[in-house]
Amino acid sequence: TGTTQLNIPSTASTQLNIHRTGTTQLNIPSTASTQLNIHRTGTTQLNIPSTASTQLNIHRTGTTQLNIPSTASTQLNIHRTGTTQLNIPSTASTQLNIHRTGTTQLNIPSTGSTQLNIPSTGSTELNIPSIGSTELNIPSTESTQLNIQTILYQWAIVLRGQTFRV
């Protein structure tokens, strides 16, 4: 329990398994794959400018802030309550699986494919200026705001059982 601060400039693969309460701050400028498994309560802040694949598994309560300027694939699995803020300027594929209650804010200027699965019971705000394919699956019980700028790709948005194609 308490405060954990990690600064890991890694040139090889990094695997973190964190089961705890309190505040966690991670700064990982990694040139190899990074895998995070975080089961905890409190505040989590992640700063991962990664040039290799990043996999995050976060099961927790509290506030989560992610800043991931990734040049390789990013996979996020977030099962939690509270506030989630994601900033992912990715040049490769991004996959987000978010099962949670509370507020979710996503900022993903992606040049690769983006897949979002968000069964949310709170408000969701998405800002995705994408030039690659984007798939959204949002069975939401609260407000959803989508700001989507896409180029030369077809959209299929499934929202509350309705399908809209643009």
PDB file of C-alpha atoms in Angstrom:
ATOM      1  CA  THR A   1       0.000   0.000   0.000  1.00  0.00           C
ATOM      2  CA  GLY A   2       1.114   3.610  -0.503  1.00  0.00           C
ATOM      3  CA  THR A   3       2.793   5.372  -3.425  1.00  0.00           C
ATOM      4  CA  THR A   4       4.707   3.657  -6.224  1.00  0.00           C
ATOM      5  CA  GLN A   5       6.712   5.530  -8.876  1.00  0.00           C
ATOM      6  CA  LEU A   6       8.433   3.597 -11.642  1.00  0.00           C
ATOM      7  CA  ASN A   7      10.833   5.054 -14.226  1.00  0.00           C
ATOM      8  CA  ILE A   8      11.864   2.318 -16.651  1.00  0.00           C
ATOM      9  CA  PRO A   9      13.857   3.318 -19.767  1.00  0.00           C
ATOM     10  CA  SER A  10      13.919  -0.233 -21.083  1.00  0.00           C
ATOM     11  CA  THR A  11      15.515  -1.641 -24.216  1.00  0.00           C
ATOM     12  CA  ALA A  12      14.095  -5.100 -23.599  1.00  0.00           C
ATOM     13  CA  SER A  13      10.674  -6.457 -22.797  1.00  0.00           C
ATOM     14  CA  THR A  14       9.033  -5.226 -19.585  1.00  0.00           C
ATOM     15  CA  GLN A  15       6.360  -7.080 -17.636  1.00  0.00           C
ATOM     16  CA  LEU A  16       4.705  -5.483 -14.612  1.00  0.00           C
ATOM     17  CA  ASN A  17       2.260  -7.178 -12.267  1.00  0.00           C
ATOM     18  CA  ILE A  18       0.920  -4.686  -9.709  1.00  0.00           C
ATOM     19  CA  HIS A  19      -1.569  -5.732  -7.012  1.00  0.00           C
ATOM     20  CA  ARG A  20      -1.889  -2.874  -4.521  1.00  0.00           C
ATOM     21  CA  THR A  21      -3.717   0.160  -3.126  1.00  0.00           C
ATOM     22  CA  GLY A  22      -2.590   3.797  -3.340  1.00  0.00           C
ATOM     23  CA  THR A  23      -1.009   5.824  -6.152  1.00  0.00           C
ATOM     24  CA  THR A  24       0.952   4.354  -9.059  1.00  0.00           C
ATOM     25  CA  GLN A  25       2.898   6.397 -11.616  1.00  0.00           C
ATOM     26  CA  LEU A  26       4.652   4.648 -14.496  1.00  0.00           C
ATOM     27  CA  ASN A  27       7.064   6.253 -16.980  1.00  0.00           C
ATOM     28  CA  ILE A  28       8.255   3.652 -19.488  1.00  0.00           C
ATOM     29  CA  PRO A  29      10.083   4.866 -22.639  1.00  0.00           C
ATOM     30  CA  SER A  30      10.464   1.333 -23.974  1.00  0.00           C
ATOM     31  CA  THR A  31      11.947   0.110 -27.232  1.00  0.00           C
ATOM     32  CA  ALA A  32      10.645  -3.410 -26.699  1.00  0.00           C
ATOM     33  CA  SER A  33       7.320  -4.944 -25.787  1.00  0.00           C
ATOM     34  CA  THR A  34       5.627  -3.832 -22.564  1.00  0.00           C
ATOM     35  CA  GLN A  35       2.996  -5.816 -20.686  1.00  0.00           C
ATOM     36  CA  LEU A  36       1.186  -4.345 -17.677  1.00  0.00           C
ATOM     37  CA  ASN A  37      -1.188  -6.206 -15.388  1.00  0.00           C
ATOM     38  CA  ILE A  38      -2.624  -3.839 -12.764  1.00  0.00           C
ATOM     39  CA  HIS A  39      -5.146  -4.993 -10.149  1.00  0.00           C
ATOM     40  CA  ARG A  40      -5.529  -2.184  -7.626  1.00  0.00           C
ATOM     41  CA  THR A  41      -7.436   0.750  -6.129  1.00  0.00           C
ATOM     42  CA  GLY A  42      -6.392   4.416  -6.225  1.00  0.00           C
ATOM     43  CA  THR A  43      -4.823   6.538  -8.964  1.00  0.00           C
ATOM     44  CA  THR A  44      -2.849   5.175 -11.917  1.00  0.00           C
ATOM     45  CA  GLN A  45      -0.898   7.335 -14.381  1.00  0.00           C
ATOM     46  CA  LEU A  46       0.897   5.701 -17.301  1.00  0.00           C
ATOM     47  CA  ASN A  47       3.290   7.416 -19.733  1.00  0.00           C
ATOM     48  CA  ILE A  48       4.522   4.906 -22.314  1.00  0.00           C
ATOM     49  CA  PRO A  49       6.224   6.266 -25.470  1.00  0.00           C
ATOM     50  CA  SER A  50       6.732   2.780 -26.878  1.00  0.00           C
ATOM     51  CA  THR A  51       8.238   1.690 -30.171  1.00  0.00           C
ATOM     52  CA  ALA A  52       7.070  -1.887 -29.696  1.00  0.00           C
ATOM     53  CA  SER A  53       3.806  -3.556 -28.795  1.00  0.00           C
ATOM     54  CA  THR A  54       2.088  -2.523 -25.555  1.00  0.00           C
ATOM     55  CA  GLN A  55      -0.473  -4.622 -23.710  1.00  0.00           C
ATOM     56  CA  LEU A  56      -2.348  -3.244 -20.705  1.00  0.00           C
ATOM     57  CA  ASN A  57      -4.681  -5.224 -18.467  1.00  0.00           C
ATOM     58  CA  ILE A  58      -6.204  -2.935 -15.819  1.00  0.00           C
ATOM     59  CA  HIS A  59      -8.734  -4.223 -13.279  1.00  0.00           C
ATOM     60  CA  ARG A  60      -9.216  -1.472 -10.723  1.00  0.00           C
ATOM     61  CA  THR A  61     -11.214   1.363  -9.140  1.00  0.00           C
ATOM     62  CA  GLY A  62     -10.268   5.055  -9.124  1.00  0.00           C
ATOM     63  CA  THR A  63      -8.721   7.273 -11.797  1.00  0.00           C
ATOM     64  CA  THR A  64      -6.711   6.026 -14.776  1.00  0.00           C
ATOM     65  CA  GLN A  65      -4.759   8.283 -17.147  1.00  0.00           C
ATOM     66  CA  LEU A  66      -2.921   6.765 -20.105  1.00  0.00           C
ATOM     67  CA  ASN A  67      -0.552   8.579 -22.477  1.00  0.00           C
ATOM     68  CA  ILE A  68       0.722   6.156 -25.116  1.00  0.00           C
ATOM     69  CA  PRO A  69       2.354   7.624 -28.264  1.00  0.00           C
ATOM     70  CA  SER A  70       2.956   4.188 -29.750  1.00  0.00           C
ATOM     71  CA  THR A  71       4.462   3.237 -33.088  1.00  0.00           C
ATOM     72  CA  ALA A  72       3.398  -0.390 -32.721  1.00  0.00           C
ATOM     73  CA  SER A  73       0.222  -2.210 -31.804  1.00  0.00           C
ATOM     74  CA  THR A  74      -1.516  -1.290 -28.537  1.00  0.00           C
ATOM     75  CA  GLN A  75      -4.010  -3.498 -26.730  1.00  0.00           C
ATOM     76  CA  LEU A  76      -5.931  -2.222 -23.705  1.00  0.00           C
ATOM     77  CA  ASN A  77      -8.211  -4.303 -21.520  1.00  0.00           C
ATOM     78  CA  ILE A  78      -9.785  -2.107 -18.829  1.00  0.00           C
ATOM     79  CA  HIS A  79     -12.338  -3.486 -16.355  1.00  0.00           C
ATOM     80  CA  ARG A  80     -12.932  -0.789 -13.760  1.00  0.00           C
ATOM     81  CA  THR A  81     -15.021   1.921 -12.115  1.00  0.00           C
ATOM     82  CA  GLY A  82     -14.186   5.633 -11.994  1.00  0.00           C
ATOM     83  CA  THR A  83     -12.657   7.952 -14.593  1.00  0.00           C
ATOM     84  CA  THR A  84     -10.591   6.836 -17.584  1.00  0.00           C
ATOM     85  CA  GLN A  85      -8.661   9.194 -19.875  1.00  0.00           C
ATOM     86  CA  LEU A  86      -6.773   7.789 -22.854  1.00  0.00           C
ATOM     87  CA  ASN A  87      -4.425   9.703 -25.176  1.00  0.00           C
ATOM     88  CA  ILE A  88      -3.112   7.359 -27.870  1.00  0.00           C
ATOM     89  CA  PRO A  89      -1.532   8.911 -30.998  1.00  0.00           C
ATOM     90  CA  SER A  90      -0.848   5.536 -32.583  1.00  0.00           C
ATOM     91  CA  THR A  91       0.644   4.718 -35.970  1.00  0.00           C
ATOM     92  CA  ALA A  92      -0.355   1.065 -35.727  1.00  0.00           C
ATOM     93  CA  SER A  93      -3.426  -0.905 -34.762  1.00  0.00           C
ATOM     94  CA  THR A  94      -5.148  -0.093 -31.463  1.00  0.00           C
ATOM     95  CA  GLN A  95      -7.573  -2.394 -29.675  1.00  0.00           C
ATOM     96  CA  LEU A  96      -9.530  -1.194 -26.641  1.00  0.00           C
ATOM     97  CA  ASN A  97     -11.770  -3.358 -24.496  1.00  0.00           C
ATOM     98  CA  ILE A  98     -13.343  -1.223 -21.758  1.00  0.00           C
ATOM     99  CA  HIS A  99     -15.938  -2.706 -19.397  1.00  0.00           C
ATOM    100  CA  ARG A 100     -16.628  -0.088 -16.772  1.00  0.00           C
ATOM    101  CA  THR A 101     -18.844   2.472 -15.061  1.00  0.00           C
ATOM    102  CA  GLY A 102     -18.091   6.195 -14.879  1.00  0.00           C
ATOM    103  CA  THR A 103     -16.601   8.596 -17.425  1.00  0.00           C
ATOM    104  CA  THR A 104     -14.459   7.600 -20.400  1.00  0.00           C
ATOM    105  CA  GLN A 105     -12.561  10.068 -22.594  1.00  0.00           C
ATOM    106  CA  LEU A 106     -10.639   8.777 -25.597  1.00  0.00           C
ATOM    107  CA  ASN A 107      -8.310  10.791 -27.850  1.00  0.00           C
ATOM    108  CA  ILE A 108      -6.956   8.513 -30.578  1.00  0.00           C
ATOM    109  CA  PRO A 109      -5.413  10.144 -33.680  1.00  0.00           C
ATOM    110  CA  SER A 110      -4.634   6.806 -35.302  1.00  0.00           C
ATOM    111  CA  THR A 111      -3.141   6.024 -38.690  1.00  0.00           C
ATOM    112  CA  GLY A 112      -3.883   2.321 -38.303  1.00  0.00           C
ATOM    113  CA  SER A 113      -6.953   0.282 -37.522  1.00  0.00           C
ATOM    114  CA  THR A 114      -8.833   1.047 -34.290  1.00  0.00           C
ATOM    115  CA  GLN A 115     -11.234  -1.321 -32.564  1.00  0.00           C
ATOM    116  CA  LEU A 116     -13.268  -0.155 -29.556  1.00  0.00           C
ATOM    117  CA  ASN A 117     -15.516  -2.314 -27.391  1.00  0.00           C
ATOM    118  CA  ILE A 118     -17.100  -0.165 -24.654  1.00  0.00           C
ATOM    119  CA  PRO A 119     -20.087  -1.546 -22.724  1.00  0.00           C
ATOM    120  CA  SER A 120     -20.284   1.573 -20.546  1.00  0.00           C
ATOM    121  CA  THR A 121     -22.822   2.691 -17.954  1.00  0.00           C
ATOM    122  CA  GLY A 122     -21.399   6.246 -17.858  1.00  0.00           C
ATOM    123  CA  SER A 123     -20.711   9.015 -20.350  1.00  0.00           C
ATOM    124  CA  THR A 124     -18.318   8.303 -23.211  1.00  0.00           C
ATOM    125  CA  GLU A 125     -16.477  10.888 -25.313  1.00  0.00           C
ATOM    126  CA  LEU A 126     -14.534   9.770 -28.370  1.00  0.00           C
ATOM    127  CA  ASN A 127     -12.240  11.951 -30.489  1.00  0.00           C
ATOM    128  CA  ILE A 128     -10.822   9.858 -33.330  1.00  0.00           C
ATOM    129  CA  PRO A 129      -9.276  11.598 -36.370  1.00  0.00           C
ATOM    130  CA  SER A 130      -8.476   8.315 -38.120  1.00  0.00           C
ATOM    131  CA  ILE A 131      -7.129   7.539 -41.575  1.00  0.00           C
ATOM    132  CA  GLY A 132      -7.510   3.806 -41.024  1.00  0.00           C
ATOM    133  CA  SER A 133     -10.453   1.552 -40.364  1.00  0.00           C
ATOM    134  CA  THR A 134     -12.383   2.111 -37.124  1.00  0.00           C
ATOM    135  CA  GLU A 135     -14.859  -0.234 -35.482  1.00  0.00           C
ATOM    136  CA  LEU A 136     -17.010   0.952 -32.564  1.00  0.00           C
ATOM    137  CA  ASN A 137     -19.247  -1.236 -30.417  1.00  0.00           C
ATOM    138  CA  ILE A 138     -20.834   0.877 -27.644  1.00  0.00           C
ATOM    139  CA  PRO A 139     -23.829  -0.545 -25.763  1.00  0.00           C
ATOM    140  CA  SER A 140     -24.108   2.548 -23.546  1.00  0.00           C
ATOM    141  CA  THR A 141     -26.747   3.467 -20.981  1.00  0.00           C
ATOM    142  CA  GLU A 142     -25.603   7.103 -20.756  1.00  0.00           C
ATOM    143  CA  SER A 143     -24.588   9.916 -23.105  1.00  0.00           C
ATOM    144  CA  THR A 144     -22.167   9.173 -25.926  1.00  0.00           C
ATOM    145  CA  GLN A 145     -20.354  11.853 -27.932  1.00  0.00           C
ATOM    146  CA  LEU A 146     -18.511  10.930 -31.107  1.00  0.00           C
ATOM    147  CA  ASN A 147     -16.147  13.248 -32.978  1.00  0.00           C
ATOM    148  CA  ILE A 148     -14.920  11.324 -35.989  1.00  0.00           C
ATOM    149  CA  GLN A 149     -12.792  12.545 -38.902  1.00  0.00           C
ATOM    150  CA  THR A 150     -12.039   9.733 -41.295  1.00  0.00           C
ATOM    151  CA  ILE A 151     -10.577   9.469 -44.781  1.00  0.00           C
ATOM    152  CA  LEU A 152     -11.634   6.995 -47.499  1.00  0.00           C
ATOM    153  CA  TYR A 153     -12.979   4.369 -45.135  1.00  0.00           C
ATOM    154  CA  GLN A 154     -16.431   3.079 -44.355  1.00  0.00           C
ATOM    155  CA  TRP A 155     -17.870   3.458 -40.863  1.00  0.00           C
ATOM    156  CA  ALA A 156     -20.164   1.034 -39.113  1.00  0.00           C
ATOM    157  CA  ILE A 157     -21.341   2.377 -35.758  1.00  0.00           C
ATOM    158  CA  VAL A 158     -23.399   0.105 -33.524  1.00  0.00           C
ATOM    159  CA  LEU A 159     -25.070   2.093 -30.748  1.00  0.00           C
ATOM    160  CA  ARG A 160     -27.869   0.703 -28.566  1.00  0.00           C
ATOM    161  CA  GLY A 161     -28.640  -1.941 -31.122  1.00  0.00           C
ATOM    162  CA  GLN A 162     -28.833   0.524 -34.018  1.00  0.00           C
ATOM    163  CA  THR A 163     -26.400   0.383 -36.938  1.00  0.00           C
ATOM    164  CA  PHE A 164     -25.418   3.573 -38.754  1.00  0.00           C
ATOM    165  CA  ARG A 165     -23.165   3.526 -41.817  1.00  0.00           C
ATOM    166  CA  VAL A 166     -21.405   6.659 -43.050  1.00  0.00           C
TER     167      VAL A 166
END
